[in-house]
């Protein structure tokens, strides 16, 4: 219907932006410390990635909020793909996969130590991870960089085969 859902970080809320330009608060909850990333599953569930506390939330199409888990370090963004939500950890220097059906969480890439090494799984290292998206080739793409103003941001390709 043309409605967008956007996060309102400091308001701890999700807003609906309708096709006519009007904006309404849709979901607001103190449990969300800093909603920063959104992705939608095939059933219309919106997954909210909370930057401040590392939480992962599910919001049903009816607007019911449920906290699914707490990652050990702050997170940034996420993307749905193939039954899971892939989440970047900005300060954890890893990419997680949360399995929607089983609630299992695994690190699919990153050593947990800041760096810029290519490699498989834990052999890879990242700077401060931020955005993640799914490419047309089925690979995940993340952007990461070092300290602000020192290292440029770079794009990395991750191929995940469970």
CSV table of N, CA, C and O in Angstrom, one decimal, residues 5-7 12-16 26-29 31-32 35 37-49 56-68 85:
chain,number,residue,atom,x,y,z
A,5,UNK,N,8.0,1.8,6.9
A,5,UNK,CA,8.3,1.8,8.3
A,5,UNK,C,9.8,2.3,8.5
A,5,UNK,O,10.7,1.8,7.8
A,6,UNK,N,10.0,3.2,9.4
A,6,UNK,CA,11.3,3.8,9.6
A,6,UNK,C,11.5,3.8,11.1
A,6,UNK,O,10.6,3.9,11.9
A,7,UNK,N,12.8,3.7,11.5
A,7,UNK,CA,13.1,3.7,12.9
A,7,UNK,C,13.3,5.2,13.4
A,7,UNK,O,13.8,6.0,12.6
A,12,UNK,N,13.0,5.8,20.5
A,12,UNK,CA,12.8,4.3,20.8
A,12,UNK,C,11.5,3.9,20.2
A,12,UNK,O,10.7,3.2,20.8
A,13,UNK,N,11.4,4.2,18.9
A,13,UNK,CA,10.1,3.9,18.2
A,13,UNK,C,10.3,3.6,16.8
A,13,UNK,O,11.3,3.8,16.2
A,14,UNK,N,9.2,3.0,16.2
A,14,UNK,CA,9.1,2.8,14.8
A,14,UNK,C,7.9,3.6,14.3
A,14,UNK,O,6.9,3.7,14.9
A,15,UNK,N,8.1,4.3,13.2
A,15,UNK,CA,7.1,5.2,12.6
A,15,UNK,C,6.6,4.6,11.3
A,15,UNK,O,7.4,4.0,10.6
A,16,UNK,N,5.4,4.9,11.0
A,16,UNK,CA,4.8,4.6,9.7
A,16,UNK,C,4.7,5.9,8.9
A,16,UNK,O,4.2,6.9,9.4
A,26,UNK,N,4.1,4.1,15.3
A,26,UNK,CA,3.5,2.7,15.2
A,26,UNK,C,3.8,1.9,16.4
A,26,UNK,O,2.9,1.3,17.1
A,27,UNK,N,5.1,1.7,16.7
A,27,UNK,CA,5.5,0.9,17.9
A,27,UNK,C,6.5,1.8,18.7
A,27,UNK,O,7.5,2.2,18.1
A,28,UNK,N,6.2,2.0,20.0
A,28,UNK,CA,7.2,2.7,20.8
A,28,UNK,C,7.3,1.8,22.1
A,28,UNK,O,6.3,1.4,22.7
A,29,UNK,N,8.6,1.6,22.5
A,29,UNK,CA,8.8,0.7,23.7
A,29,UNK,C,10.1,1.0,24.3
A,29,UNK,O,11.1,1.1,23.5
A,31,UNK,N,12.0,-0.8,25.8
A,31,UNK,CA,12.9,-2.0,25.6
A,31,UNK,C,13.8,-1.8,24.4
A,31,UNK,O,14.9,-2.3,24.4
A,32,UNK,N,13.4,-0.9,23.5
A,32,UNK,CA,14.3,-0.6,22.4
A,32,UNK,C,15.1,0.6,22.8
A,32,UNK,O,14.6,1.7,22.9
A,35,UNK,N,16.8,1.8,18.2
A,35,UNK,CA,16.5,1.0,17.0
A,35,UNK,C,17.2,1.7,15.8
A,35,UNK,O,17.1,2.9,15.6
A,37,UNK,N,18.4,-0.5,12.7
A,37,UNK,CA,18.3,-1.2,11.4
A,37,UNK,C,17.0,-2.0,11.4
A,37,UNK,O,16.5,-2.5,12.4
A,38,UNK,N,16.4,-2.1,10.2
A,38,UNK,CA,15.2,-2.9,10.0
A,38,UNK,C,15.3,-3.8,8.8
A,38,UNK,O,16.0,-3.4,7.8
A,39,UNK,N,14.7,-4.9,8.9
A,39,UNK,CA,14.6,-5.8,7.8
A,39,UNK,C,13.3,-6.6,7.9
A,39,UNK,O,12.8,-6.8,9.0
A,40,UNK,N,12.7,-7.0,6.8
A,40,UNK,CA,11.4,-7.7,6.8
A,40,UNK,C,11.5,-9.1,6.4
A,40,UNK,O,12.2,-9.4,5.4
A,41,UNK,N,10.9,-10.0,7.1
A,41,UNK,CA,10.8,-11.4,6.7
A,41,UNK,C,9.7,-11.6,5.8
A,41,UNK,O,8.8,-10.8,5.5
A,42,UNK,N,9.6,-12.8,5.2
A,42,UNK,CA,8.6,-13.1,4.2
A,42,UNK,C,7.1,-13.1,4.7
A,42,UNK,O,6.2,-12.9,3.9
A,43,UNK,N,7.0,-13.2,6.0
A,43,UNK,CA,5.6,-13.2,6.6
A,43,UNK,C,5.2,-11.8,7.0
A,43,UNK,O,4.1,-11.7,7.6
A,44,UNK,N,6.0,-10.8,6.7
A,44,UNK,CA,5.7,-9.4,7.1
A,44,UNK,C,6.2,-9.0,8.5
A,44,UNK,O,6.0,-7.9,8.9
A,45,UNK,N,6.8,-9.9,9.2
A,45,UNK,CA,7.5,-9.6,10.5
A,45,UNK,C,8.6,-8.7,10.2
A,45,UNK,O,9.4,-8.9,9.3
A,46,UNK,N,8.7,-7.6,10.9
A,46,UNK,CA,9.8,-6.7,10.8
A,46,UNK,C,10.8,-7.0,12.0
A,46,UNK,O,10.4,-7.1,13.1
A,47,UNK,N,12.1,-7.1,11.6
A,47,UNK,CA,13.1,-7.4,12.6
A,47,UNK,C,13.9,-6.1,12.8
A,47,UNK,O,14.3,-5.4,11.9
A,48,UNK,N,14.0,-5.7,14.1
A,48,UNK,CA,14.6,-4.5,14.5
A,48,UNK,C,15.9,-4.8,15.2
A,48,UNK,O,16.0,-5.6,16.1
A,49,UNK,N,17.0,-4.1,14.7
A,49,UNK,CA,18.3,-4.3,15.2
A,49,UNK,C,18.6,-3.1,16.1
A,49,UNK,O,18.5,-1.9,15.6
A,56,UNK,N,17.8,-7.8,19.4
A,56,UNK,CA,17.1,-8.1,18.2
A,56,UNK,C,15.7,-8.3,18.5
A,56,UNK,O,15.4,-9.1,19.4
A,57,UNK,N,14.8,-7.6,17.9
A,57,UNK,CA,13.4,-7.6,18.2
A,57,UNK,C,12.6,-8.0,16.9
A,57,UNK,O,13.1,-7.8,15.8
A,58,UNK,N,11.4,-8.6,17.2
A,58,UNK,CA,10.5,-8.9,16.1
A,58,UNK,C,9.2,-8.1,16.3
A,58,UNK,O,8.8,-8.1,17.5
A,59,UNK,N,8.7,-7.5,15.3
A,59,UNK,CA,7.5,-6.8,15.3
A,59,UNK,C,6.5,-7.4,14.3
A,59,UNK,O,6.8,-7.5,13.1
A,60,UNK,N,5.4,-7.9,14.9
A,60,UNK,CA,4.4,-8.6,14.0
A,60,UNK,C,3.7,-7.5,13.1
A,60,UNK,O,3.8,-6.3,13.5
A,61,UNK,N,3.1,-7.9,12.1
A,61,UNK,CA,2.3,-7.0,11.2
A,61,UNK,C,1.3,-6.2,12.0
A,61,UNK,O,1.0,-5.1,11.7
A,62,UNK,N,0.8,-6.7,13.2
A,62,UNK,CA,-0.1,-6.0,14.0
A,62,UNK,C,0.6,-5.1,15.0
A,62,UNK,O,-0.1,-4.4,15.7
A,63,UNK,N,1.9,-5.0,15.0
A,63,UNK,CA,2.6,-4.1,15.8
A,63,UNK,C,3.0,-4.6,17.2
A,63,UNK,O,3.4,-3.9,18.1
A,64,UNK,N,3.0,-5.9,17.4
A,64,UNK,CA,3.3,-6.5,18.7
A,64,UNK,C,4.9,-6.8,18.7
A,64,UNK,O,5.4,-7.4,17.8
A,65,UNK,N,5.5,-6.2,19.7
A,65,UNK,CA,7.0,-6.3,19.8
A,65,UNK,C,7.4,-7.4,20.7
A,65,UNK,O,6.9,-7.6,21.8
A,66,UNK,N,8.4,-8.2,20.3
A,66,UNK,CA,9.0,-9.2,21.1
A,66,UNK,C,10.5,-9.2,21.0
A,66,UNK,O,11.1,-9.1,19.9
A,67,UNK,N,11.2,-9.2,22.2
A,67,UNK,CA,12.7,-9.2,22.1
A,67,UNK,C,13.1,-10.7,21.9
A,67,UNK,O,12.7,-11.5,22.7
A,68,UNK,N,13.9,-10.9,20.9
A,68,UNK,CA,14.3,-12.3,20.5
A,68,UNK,C,15.6,-12.7,21.2
A,68,UNK,O,15.7,-13.8,21.7
A,85,UNK,N,18.2,-13.9,9.9
A,85,UNK,CA,18.5,-12.4,9.9
A,85,UNK,C,20.0,-12.3,10.1
A,85,UNK,O,20.5,-12.8,11.1
